[in-house]
Short mmCIF file of C-alpha atoms in Angstrom, two decimals:
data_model
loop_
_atom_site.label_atom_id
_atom_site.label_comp_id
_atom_site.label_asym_id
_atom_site.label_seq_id
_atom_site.Cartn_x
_atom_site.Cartn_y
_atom_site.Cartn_z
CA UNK A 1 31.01 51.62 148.63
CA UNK A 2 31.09 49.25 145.60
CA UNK A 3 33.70 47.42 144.66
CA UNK A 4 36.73 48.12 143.18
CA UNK A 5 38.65 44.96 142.18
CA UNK A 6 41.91 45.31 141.34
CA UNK A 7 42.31 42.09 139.43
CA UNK A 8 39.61 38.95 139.21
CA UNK A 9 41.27 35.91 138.45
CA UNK A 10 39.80 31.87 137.23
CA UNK A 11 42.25 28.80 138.63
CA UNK A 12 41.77 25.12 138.19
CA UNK A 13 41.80 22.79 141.00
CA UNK A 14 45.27 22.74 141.16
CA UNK A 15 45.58 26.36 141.35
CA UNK A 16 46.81 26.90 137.73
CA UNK A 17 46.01 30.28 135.95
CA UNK A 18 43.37 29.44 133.34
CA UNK A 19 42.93 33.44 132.66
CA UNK A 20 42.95 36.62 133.87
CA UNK A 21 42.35 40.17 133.68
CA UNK A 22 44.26 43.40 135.83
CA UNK A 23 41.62 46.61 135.52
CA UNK A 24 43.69 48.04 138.13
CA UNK A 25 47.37 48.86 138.83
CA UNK A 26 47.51 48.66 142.81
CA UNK A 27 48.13 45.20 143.18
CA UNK A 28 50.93 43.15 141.24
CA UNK A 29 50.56 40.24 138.72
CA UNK A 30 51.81 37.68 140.76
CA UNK A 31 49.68 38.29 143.57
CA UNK A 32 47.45 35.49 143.12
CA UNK A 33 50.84 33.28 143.76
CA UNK A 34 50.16 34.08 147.38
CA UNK A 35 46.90 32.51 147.40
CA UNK A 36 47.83 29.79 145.57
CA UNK A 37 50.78 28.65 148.11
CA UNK A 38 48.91 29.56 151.13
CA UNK A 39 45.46 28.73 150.74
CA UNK A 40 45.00 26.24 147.27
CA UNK A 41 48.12 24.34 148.02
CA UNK A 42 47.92 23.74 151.82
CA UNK A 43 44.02 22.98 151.40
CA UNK A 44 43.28 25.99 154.02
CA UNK A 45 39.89 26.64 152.08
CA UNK A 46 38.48 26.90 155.65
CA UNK A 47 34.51 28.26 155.79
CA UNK A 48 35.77 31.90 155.43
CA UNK A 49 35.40 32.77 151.41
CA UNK A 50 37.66 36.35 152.56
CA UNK A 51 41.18 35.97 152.87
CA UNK A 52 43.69 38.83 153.57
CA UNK A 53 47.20 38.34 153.16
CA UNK A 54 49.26 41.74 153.56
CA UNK A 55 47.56 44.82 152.14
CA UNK A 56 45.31 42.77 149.43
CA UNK A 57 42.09 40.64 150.32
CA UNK A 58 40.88 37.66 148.07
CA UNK A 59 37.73 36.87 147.68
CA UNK A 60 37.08 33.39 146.21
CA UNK A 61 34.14 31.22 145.24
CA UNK A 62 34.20 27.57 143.54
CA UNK A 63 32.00 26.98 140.34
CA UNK A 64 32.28 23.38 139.39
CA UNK A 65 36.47 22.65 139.31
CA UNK A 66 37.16 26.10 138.94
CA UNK A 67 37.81 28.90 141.39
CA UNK A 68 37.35 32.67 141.21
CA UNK A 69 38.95 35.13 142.76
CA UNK A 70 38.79 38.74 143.09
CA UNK A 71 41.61 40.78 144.59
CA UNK A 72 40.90 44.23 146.20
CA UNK A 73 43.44 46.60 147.45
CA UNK A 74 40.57 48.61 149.42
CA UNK A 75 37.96 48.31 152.14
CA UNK A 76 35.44 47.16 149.06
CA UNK A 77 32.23 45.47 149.75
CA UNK A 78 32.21 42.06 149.90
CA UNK A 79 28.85 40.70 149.55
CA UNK A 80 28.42 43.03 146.18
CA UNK A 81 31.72 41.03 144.94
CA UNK A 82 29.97 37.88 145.42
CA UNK A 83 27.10 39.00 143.97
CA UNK A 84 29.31 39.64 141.04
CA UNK A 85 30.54 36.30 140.54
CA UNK A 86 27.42 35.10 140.87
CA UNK A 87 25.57 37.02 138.31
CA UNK A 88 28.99 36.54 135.98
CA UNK A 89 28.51 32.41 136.16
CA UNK A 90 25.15 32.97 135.23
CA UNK A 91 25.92 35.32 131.96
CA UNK A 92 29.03 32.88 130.85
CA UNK A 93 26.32 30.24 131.27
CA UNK A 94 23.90 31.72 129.05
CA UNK A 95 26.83 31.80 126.20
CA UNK A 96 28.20 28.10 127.02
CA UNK A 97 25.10 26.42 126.76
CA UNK A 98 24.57 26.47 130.62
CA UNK A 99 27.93 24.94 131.37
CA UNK A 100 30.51 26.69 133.23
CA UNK A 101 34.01 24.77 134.09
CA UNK A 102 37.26 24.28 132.74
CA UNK A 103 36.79 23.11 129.34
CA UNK A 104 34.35 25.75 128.68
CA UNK A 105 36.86 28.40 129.60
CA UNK A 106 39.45 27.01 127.77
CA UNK A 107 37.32 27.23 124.63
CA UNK A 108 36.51 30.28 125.03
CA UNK A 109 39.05 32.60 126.22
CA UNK A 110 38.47 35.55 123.56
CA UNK A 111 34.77 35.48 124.47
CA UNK A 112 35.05 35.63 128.44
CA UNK A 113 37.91 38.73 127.89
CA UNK A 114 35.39 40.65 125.38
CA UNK A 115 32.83 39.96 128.54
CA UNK A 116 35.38 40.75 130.87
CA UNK A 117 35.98 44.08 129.49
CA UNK A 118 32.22 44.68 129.48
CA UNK A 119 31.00 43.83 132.92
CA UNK A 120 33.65 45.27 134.72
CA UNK A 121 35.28 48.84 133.91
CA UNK A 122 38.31 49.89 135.93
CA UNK A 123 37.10 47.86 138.60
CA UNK A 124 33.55 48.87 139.20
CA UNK A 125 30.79 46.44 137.86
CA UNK A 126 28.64 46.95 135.17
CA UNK A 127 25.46 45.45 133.36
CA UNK A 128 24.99 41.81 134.05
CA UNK A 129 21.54 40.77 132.40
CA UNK A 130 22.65 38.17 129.87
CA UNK A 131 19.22 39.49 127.97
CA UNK A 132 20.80 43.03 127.46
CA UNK A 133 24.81 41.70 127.04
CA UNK A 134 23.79 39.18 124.41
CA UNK A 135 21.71 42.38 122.14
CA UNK A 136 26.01 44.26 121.64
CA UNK A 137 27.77 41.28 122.18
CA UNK A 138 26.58 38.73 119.66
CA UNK A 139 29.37 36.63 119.72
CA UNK A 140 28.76 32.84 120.00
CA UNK A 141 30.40 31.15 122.48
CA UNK A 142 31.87 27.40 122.20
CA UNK A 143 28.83 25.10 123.59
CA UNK A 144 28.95 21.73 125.09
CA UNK A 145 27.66 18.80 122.89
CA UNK A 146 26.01 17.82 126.65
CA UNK A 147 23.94 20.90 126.60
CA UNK A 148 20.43 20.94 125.85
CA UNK A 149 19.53 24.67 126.36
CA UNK A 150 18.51 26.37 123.50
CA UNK A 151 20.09 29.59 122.34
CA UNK A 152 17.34 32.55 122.16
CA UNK A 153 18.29 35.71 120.34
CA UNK A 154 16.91 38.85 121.08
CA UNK A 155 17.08 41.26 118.05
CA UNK A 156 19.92 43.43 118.37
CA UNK A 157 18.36 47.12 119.66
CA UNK A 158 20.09 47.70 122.65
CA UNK A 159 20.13 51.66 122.99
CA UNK A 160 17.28 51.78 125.60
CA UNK A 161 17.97 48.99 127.56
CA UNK A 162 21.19 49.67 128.41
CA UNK A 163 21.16 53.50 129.13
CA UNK A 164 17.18 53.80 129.74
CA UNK A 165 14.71 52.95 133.16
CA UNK A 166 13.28 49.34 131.86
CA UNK A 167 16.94 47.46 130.93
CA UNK A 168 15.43 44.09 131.98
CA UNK A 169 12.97 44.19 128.70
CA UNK A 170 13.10 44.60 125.39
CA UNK A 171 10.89 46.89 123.03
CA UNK A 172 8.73 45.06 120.04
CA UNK A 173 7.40 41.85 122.10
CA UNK A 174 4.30 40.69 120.44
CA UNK A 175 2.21 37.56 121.48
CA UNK A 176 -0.63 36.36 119.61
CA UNK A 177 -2.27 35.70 123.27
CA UNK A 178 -1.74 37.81 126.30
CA UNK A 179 -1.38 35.66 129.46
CA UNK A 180 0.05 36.32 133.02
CA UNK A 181 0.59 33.24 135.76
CA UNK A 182 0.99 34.15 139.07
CA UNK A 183 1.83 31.83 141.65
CA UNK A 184 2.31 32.54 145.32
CA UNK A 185 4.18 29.71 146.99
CA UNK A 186 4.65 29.10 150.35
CA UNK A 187 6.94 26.90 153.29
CA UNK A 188 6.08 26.29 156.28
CA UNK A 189 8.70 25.82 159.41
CA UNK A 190 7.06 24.50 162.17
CA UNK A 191 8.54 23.39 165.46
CA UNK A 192 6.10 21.76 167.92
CA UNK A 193 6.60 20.13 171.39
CA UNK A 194 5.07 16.94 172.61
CA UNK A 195 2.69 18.54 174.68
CA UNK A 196 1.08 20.79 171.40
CA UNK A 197 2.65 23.68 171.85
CA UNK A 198 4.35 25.86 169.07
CA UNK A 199 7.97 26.53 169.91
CA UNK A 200 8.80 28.14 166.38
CA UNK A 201 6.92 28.60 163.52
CA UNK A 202 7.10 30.86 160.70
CA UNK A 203 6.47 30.86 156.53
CA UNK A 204 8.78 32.15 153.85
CA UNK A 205 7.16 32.76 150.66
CA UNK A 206 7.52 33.84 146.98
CA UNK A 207 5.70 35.19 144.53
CA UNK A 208 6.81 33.77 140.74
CA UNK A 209 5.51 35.26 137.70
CA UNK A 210 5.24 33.98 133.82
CA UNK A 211 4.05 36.67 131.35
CA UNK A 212 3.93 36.68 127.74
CA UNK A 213 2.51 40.11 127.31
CA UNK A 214 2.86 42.34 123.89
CA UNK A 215 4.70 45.63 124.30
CA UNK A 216 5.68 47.31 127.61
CA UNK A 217 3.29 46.45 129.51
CA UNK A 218 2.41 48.12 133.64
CA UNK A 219 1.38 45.63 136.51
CA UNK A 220 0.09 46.43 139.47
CA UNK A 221 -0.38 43.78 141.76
CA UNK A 222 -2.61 44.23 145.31
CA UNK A 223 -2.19 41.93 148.32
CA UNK A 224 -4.23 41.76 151.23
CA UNK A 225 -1.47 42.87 153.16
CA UNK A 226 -1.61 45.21 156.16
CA UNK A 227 0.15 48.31 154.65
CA UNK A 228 -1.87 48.07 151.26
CA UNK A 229 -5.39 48.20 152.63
CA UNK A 230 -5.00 50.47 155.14
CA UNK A 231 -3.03 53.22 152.48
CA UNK A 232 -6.88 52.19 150.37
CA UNK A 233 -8.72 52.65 153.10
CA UNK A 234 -6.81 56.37 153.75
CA UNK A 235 -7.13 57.40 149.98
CA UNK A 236 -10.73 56.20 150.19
CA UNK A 237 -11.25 58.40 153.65
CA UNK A 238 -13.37 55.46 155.26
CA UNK A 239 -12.45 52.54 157.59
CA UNK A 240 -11.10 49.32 156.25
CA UNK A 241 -13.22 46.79 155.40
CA UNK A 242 -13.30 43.85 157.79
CA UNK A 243 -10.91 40.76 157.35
CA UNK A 244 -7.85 39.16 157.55
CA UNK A 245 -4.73 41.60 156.86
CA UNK A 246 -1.27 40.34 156.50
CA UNK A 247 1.88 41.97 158.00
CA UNK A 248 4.63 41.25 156.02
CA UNK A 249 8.17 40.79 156.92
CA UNK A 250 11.69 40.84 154.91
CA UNK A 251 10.10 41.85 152.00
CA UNK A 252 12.50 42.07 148.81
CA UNK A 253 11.62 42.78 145.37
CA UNK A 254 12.71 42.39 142.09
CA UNK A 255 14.48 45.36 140.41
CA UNK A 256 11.26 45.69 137.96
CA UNK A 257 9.31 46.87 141.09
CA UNK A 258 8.91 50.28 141.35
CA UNK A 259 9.90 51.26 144.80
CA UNK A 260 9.46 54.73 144.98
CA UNK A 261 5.47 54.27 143.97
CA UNK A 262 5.27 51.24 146.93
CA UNK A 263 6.58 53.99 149.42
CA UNK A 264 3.68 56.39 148.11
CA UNK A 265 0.97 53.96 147.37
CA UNK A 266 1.84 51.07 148.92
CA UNK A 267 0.72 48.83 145.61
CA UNK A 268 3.49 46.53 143.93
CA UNK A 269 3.95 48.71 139.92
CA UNK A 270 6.39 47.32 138.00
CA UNK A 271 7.09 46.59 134.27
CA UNK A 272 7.61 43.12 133.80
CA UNK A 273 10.30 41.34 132.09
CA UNK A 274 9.95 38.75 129.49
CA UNK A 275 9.34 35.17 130.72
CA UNK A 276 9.52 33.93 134.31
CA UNK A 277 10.69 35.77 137.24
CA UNK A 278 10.51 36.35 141.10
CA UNK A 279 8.43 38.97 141.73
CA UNK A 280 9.09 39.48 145.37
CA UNK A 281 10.22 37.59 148.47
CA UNK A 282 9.01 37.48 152.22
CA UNK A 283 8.50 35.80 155.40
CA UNK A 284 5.42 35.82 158.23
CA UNK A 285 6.32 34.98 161.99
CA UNK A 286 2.38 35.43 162.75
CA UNK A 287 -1.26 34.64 162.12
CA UNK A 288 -0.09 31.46 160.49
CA UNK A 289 -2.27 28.56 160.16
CA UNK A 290 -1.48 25.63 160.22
CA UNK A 291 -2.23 23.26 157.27
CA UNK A 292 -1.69 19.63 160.06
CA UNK A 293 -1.94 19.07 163.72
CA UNK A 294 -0.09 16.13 164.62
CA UNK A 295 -0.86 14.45 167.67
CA UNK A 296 1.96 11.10 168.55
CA UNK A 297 2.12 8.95 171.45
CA UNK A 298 4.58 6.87 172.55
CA UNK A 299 3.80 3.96 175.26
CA UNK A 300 6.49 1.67 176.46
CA UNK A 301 5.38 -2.09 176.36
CA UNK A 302 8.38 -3.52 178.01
CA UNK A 303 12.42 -3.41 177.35
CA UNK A 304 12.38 -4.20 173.49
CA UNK A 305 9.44 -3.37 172.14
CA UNK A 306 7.19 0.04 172.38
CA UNK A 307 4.39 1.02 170.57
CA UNK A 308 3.95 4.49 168.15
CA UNK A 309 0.57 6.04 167.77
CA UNK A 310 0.41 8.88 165.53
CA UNK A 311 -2.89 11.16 164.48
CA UNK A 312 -2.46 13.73 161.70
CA UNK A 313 -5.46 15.97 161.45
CA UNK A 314 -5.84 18.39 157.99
CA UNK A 315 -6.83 21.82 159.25
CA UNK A 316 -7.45 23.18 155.84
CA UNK A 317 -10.71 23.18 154.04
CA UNK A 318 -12.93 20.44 153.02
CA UNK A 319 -12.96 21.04 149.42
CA UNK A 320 -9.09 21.12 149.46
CA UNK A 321 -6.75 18.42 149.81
CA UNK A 322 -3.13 18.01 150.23
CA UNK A 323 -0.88 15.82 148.24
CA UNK A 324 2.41 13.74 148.41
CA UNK A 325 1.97 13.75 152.33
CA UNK A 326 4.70 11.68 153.87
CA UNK A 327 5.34 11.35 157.83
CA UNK A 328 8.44 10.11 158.90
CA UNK A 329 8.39 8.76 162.46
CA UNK A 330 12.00 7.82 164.03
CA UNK A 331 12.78 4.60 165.38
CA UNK A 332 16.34 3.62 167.09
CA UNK A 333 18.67 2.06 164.94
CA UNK A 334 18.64 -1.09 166.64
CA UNK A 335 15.20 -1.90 165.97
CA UNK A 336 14.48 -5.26 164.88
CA UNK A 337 10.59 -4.80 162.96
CA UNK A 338 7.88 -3.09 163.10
CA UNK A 339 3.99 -4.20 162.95
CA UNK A 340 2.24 -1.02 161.30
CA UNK A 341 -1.59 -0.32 160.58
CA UNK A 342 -2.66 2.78 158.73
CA UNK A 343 -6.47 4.03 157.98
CA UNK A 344 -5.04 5.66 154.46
CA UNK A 345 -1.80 5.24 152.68
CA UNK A 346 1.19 2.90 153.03
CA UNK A 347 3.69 2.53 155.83
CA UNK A 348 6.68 0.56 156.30
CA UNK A 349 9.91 0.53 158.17
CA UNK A 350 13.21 2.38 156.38
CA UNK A 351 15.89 1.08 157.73
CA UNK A 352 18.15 3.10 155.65
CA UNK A 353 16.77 6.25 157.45
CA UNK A 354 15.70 4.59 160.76
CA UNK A 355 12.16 6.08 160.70
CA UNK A 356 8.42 4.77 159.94
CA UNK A 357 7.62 6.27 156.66
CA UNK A 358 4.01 6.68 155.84
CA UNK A 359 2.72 8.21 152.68
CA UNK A 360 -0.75 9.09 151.49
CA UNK A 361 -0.94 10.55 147.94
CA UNK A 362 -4.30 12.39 148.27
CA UNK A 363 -5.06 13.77 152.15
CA UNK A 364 -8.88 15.31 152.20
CA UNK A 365 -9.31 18.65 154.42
CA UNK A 366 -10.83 18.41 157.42
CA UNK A 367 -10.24 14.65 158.03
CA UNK A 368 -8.34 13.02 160.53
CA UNK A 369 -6.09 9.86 159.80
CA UNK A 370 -3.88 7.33 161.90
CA UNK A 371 -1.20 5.36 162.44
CA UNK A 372 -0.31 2.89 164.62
CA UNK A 373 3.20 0.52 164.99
CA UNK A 374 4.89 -1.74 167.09
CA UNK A 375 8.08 -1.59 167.48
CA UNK A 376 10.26 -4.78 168.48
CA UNK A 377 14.06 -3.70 169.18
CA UNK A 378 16.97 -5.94 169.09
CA UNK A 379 17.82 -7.65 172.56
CA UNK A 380 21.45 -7.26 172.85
CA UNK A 381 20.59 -3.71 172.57
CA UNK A 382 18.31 -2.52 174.53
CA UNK A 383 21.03 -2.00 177.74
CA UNK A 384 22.16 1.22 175.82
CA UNK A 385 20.44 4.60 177.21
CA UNK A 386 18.26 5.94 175.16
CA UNK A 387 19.14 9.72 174.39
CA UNK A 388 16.51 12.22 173.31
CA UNK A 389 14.36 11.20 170.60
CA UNK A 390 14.65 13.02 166.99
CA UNK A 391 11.27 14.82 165.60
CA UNK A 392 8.69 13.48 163.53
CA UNK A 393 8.95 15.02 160.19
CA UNK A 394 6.38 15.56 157.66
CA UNK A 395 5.86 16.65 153.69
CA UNK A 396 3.56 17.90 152.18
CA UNK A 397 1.99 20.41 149.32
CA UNK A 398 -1.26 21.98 149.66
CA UNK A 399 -2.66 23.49 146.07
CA UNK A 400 -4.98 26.47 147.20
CA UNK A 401 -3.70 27.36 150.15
CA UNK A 402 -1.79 29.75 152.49
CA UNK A 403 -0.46 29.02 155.37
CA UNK A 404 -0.23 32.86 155.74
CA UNK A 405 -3.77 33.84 154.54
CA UNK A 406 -1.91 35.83 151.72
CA UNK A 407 -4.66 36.32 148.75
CA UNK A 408 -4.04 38.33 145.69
CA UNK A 409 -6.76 41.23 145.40
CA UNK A 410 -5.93 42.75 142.27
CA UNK A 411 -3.80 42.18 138.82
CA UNK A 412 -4.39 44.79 136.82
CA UNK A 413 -2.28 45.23 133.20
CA UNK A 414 -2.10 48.41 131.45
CA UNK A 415 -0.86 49.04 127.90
CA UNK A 416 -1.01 51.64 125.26
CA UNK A 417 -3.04 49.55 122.49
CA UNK A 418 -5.43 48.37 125.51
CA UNK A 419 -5.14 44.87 124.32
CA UNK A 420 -7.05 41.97 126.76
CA UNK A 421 -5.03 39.10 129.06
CA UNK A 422 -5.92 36.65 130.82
CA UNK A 423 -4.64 36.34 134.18
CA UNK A 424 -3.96 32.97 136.24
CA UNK A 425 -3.06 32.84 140.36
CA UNK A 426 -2.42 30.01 142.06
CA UNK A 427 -1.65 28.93 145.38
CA UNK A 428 0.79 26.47 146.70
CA UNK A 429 1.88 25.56 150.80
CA UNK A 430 4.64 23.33 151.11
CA UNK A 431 6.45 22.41 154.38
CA UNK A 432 9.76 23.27 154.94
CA UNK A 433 11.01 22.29 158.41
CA UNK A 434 7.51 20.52 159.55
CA UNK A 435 8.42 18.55 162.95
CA UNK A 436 7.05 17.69 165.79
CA UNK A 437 8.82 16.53 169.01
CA UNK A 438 8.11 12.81 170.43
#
């Protein structure tokens, strides 16, 4: 069920009306008093962003110093009402210059009850895109002299983007050169014991697109994913070709992807909008390799001082390399100095974070570097058990690379004047939660 909001509803910090609008008339205008004794003025935010307080719920977010709230009267659906605030920041955004807070409401009130009246009717939400509002709704809101976004202007021809199939693009885009970027990037959790062995590991990933195509353009992109190639291999009536197919997980798409054509022909259509984008979103629990092995030891030299050895091996390639690689190996907070030799890159004790930090700018593939400290810990100390130790921790972004083997096959653009582009893909792995236990 969508939601039906009875009334939504922006407060200051101190729980003052800034404005307001009713599209219903199952709730009273002073409800919103409730939730300003009970919850604003006795500081009972809690975790819970749902509140229900007799036969209305609230359901409140903070932007900046400024809270909204929708009330419902009904069993309505709660993450779509977030959703909805969400999306509504981000239009009132596009009009203030990219600021959204107090001042910017109170200099524009006419302009956020015009939008108010468009992007919700009797309740029910409506069209969100700030690229279609702005083309019947040309109003110019008050910006803030500390904003440096500039205002684009889409010509105002609105008819088939609000009522037709393709809302998130507009009709007479010409570019003098026809490009697409694709870039697929990648993080890498990674939860390793002492001993080697993988207690969690898994890699969520993202494909972002850039086009500056002419016209309306059709994509279709191919992955080397398991459900693709073996629909090809079907329509082609002979066995897959040998190689590495991915299984993907969680997959979620943009609303330019056309679903109903992935459920028949298990290729990603789609007709892209303007500018950058996510394409698509997904994770991998399997088949993942790894782009570092770390290998640390730990040997006890008496009862204040101990001495780190740490090997990080690059898995990856020889003709790749990793970058901004940093390894962060804990220490106890009473520790006193540490003597540190590297083979690449710097090292040196942080006592800010109480960890060895060792960076190397430019890590080759397929090499193998190390690091060795000792530690000296201070005397007075040392009499205090010694509780489990925290992970080592590392950073990192490999150009090239997958850690989930994920390759484009195809990008294929189609348009009615058959004009030429030029397509670009590009890899990136970064880590995400990289540790290793010590």
């Amino acid at each position: 069920m969508p939601v039906a909001a009875s009334a939504i509803y922006f407060l200051n910090l101190r729980g003052d009306i800034l404005i307001n609008r009713l599209y219903r008339d199952d709730v009273g205008g002073n409800m919103v008093d409730a939730f300003r004794m009970q919850i604003l003025q006795t500081k009972d935010l809690g975790t819970c962003p749902v509140r229900q307080m007799g036969n209305c719920s609230f359901m409140y977010m903070r932007i900046s110093n400024v809270y909204i709230v929708i009330v419902v009267n009904s069993n309505a659906n709660a993450a779509l009402a977030f959703k909805f605030i969400v999306e509504a920041v981000a239009l009132f955004k596009s009009y203030f210059g990219g600021t959204f807070d107090e001042d910017s409401i109170r200099n524009n009130f006419v302009l956020i009850y015009e939008l108010l009246d468009e992007i919700m009717d009797f309740g029910f939400p409506q069209n969100l895109s700030p690229e279609i509002v702005k083309l019947y709704i040309t109003q110019e809101g008050v910006r803030s002299p500390f904003s440096k976004e500039k205002e684009v202007r889409p010509p105002a021809n609105a008819t088939l983007q609000v009522t037709g199939a393709v809302g998130w693009r507009r009709e007479g885009l010409v570019y003098k050169k026809n490009e697409v970027f694709l870039d697929i990037v990648e993080s890498v959790n990674l939860l390793m014991s002492q001993k080697g062995t993988i207690l969690r590991c898994d890699v969520t990933g993202k494909v972002l697109m850039k086009c500056f195509l002419s016209g309306m353009p059709d994509l279709k992109l191919g992955l080397n994913d398991k459900i693709g190639l073996e629909n090809e291999a079907q329509m082609r009536a002979r066995p897959a070709r040998s190689g590495k197919t991915i299984e993907l997980d969680d997959v979620v798409f943009h609303q330019c992807v056309n679903l109903a054509r992935f459920n028949t022909e298990k290729t990603v259509s789609f007709v892209p909008p303007d500018g950058e984008f996510e394409l698509m979103k997904y994770r991998i629990t399997e088949g993942i390799n790894l782009p570092f092995r770390v290998l640390p030891l730990i040997k006890e030299l008496g009862r204040t001082r101990f001495e780190v050895n740490v090997k990080v091996k690059s898995v990856f390639g020889a003709k790749m390399f990793a970058l901004n690689v940093i390894v962060k190996v804990p220490v106890p907070k009473h520790t006193a100095k540490a003597t540190l030799s590297v083979t690449s890159g710097r090292a040196k004790y942080n006592a800010a974070v109480d960890a060895i930090v060792w960076k190397i700018k430019k890590f080759p593939g397929q090499t193998e570097l190390s690091m060795s400290a000792e530690v000296e810990l201070i005397s007075t100390m040392v009499d205090k058990k010694q509780g489990t130790r925290p992970p080592i921790q590392m950073e990192f972004q490999v150009p090239m690379f997958t850690a989930s083997g994920l390759r484009v096959r195809f990008l294929k653009v189609w348009e009615k004047s058959g004009y030429s582009t030029v397509e670009w893909v590009r890899y990136i792995t970064r880590a995400g939660a990289y540790e290793i236990r010590c």
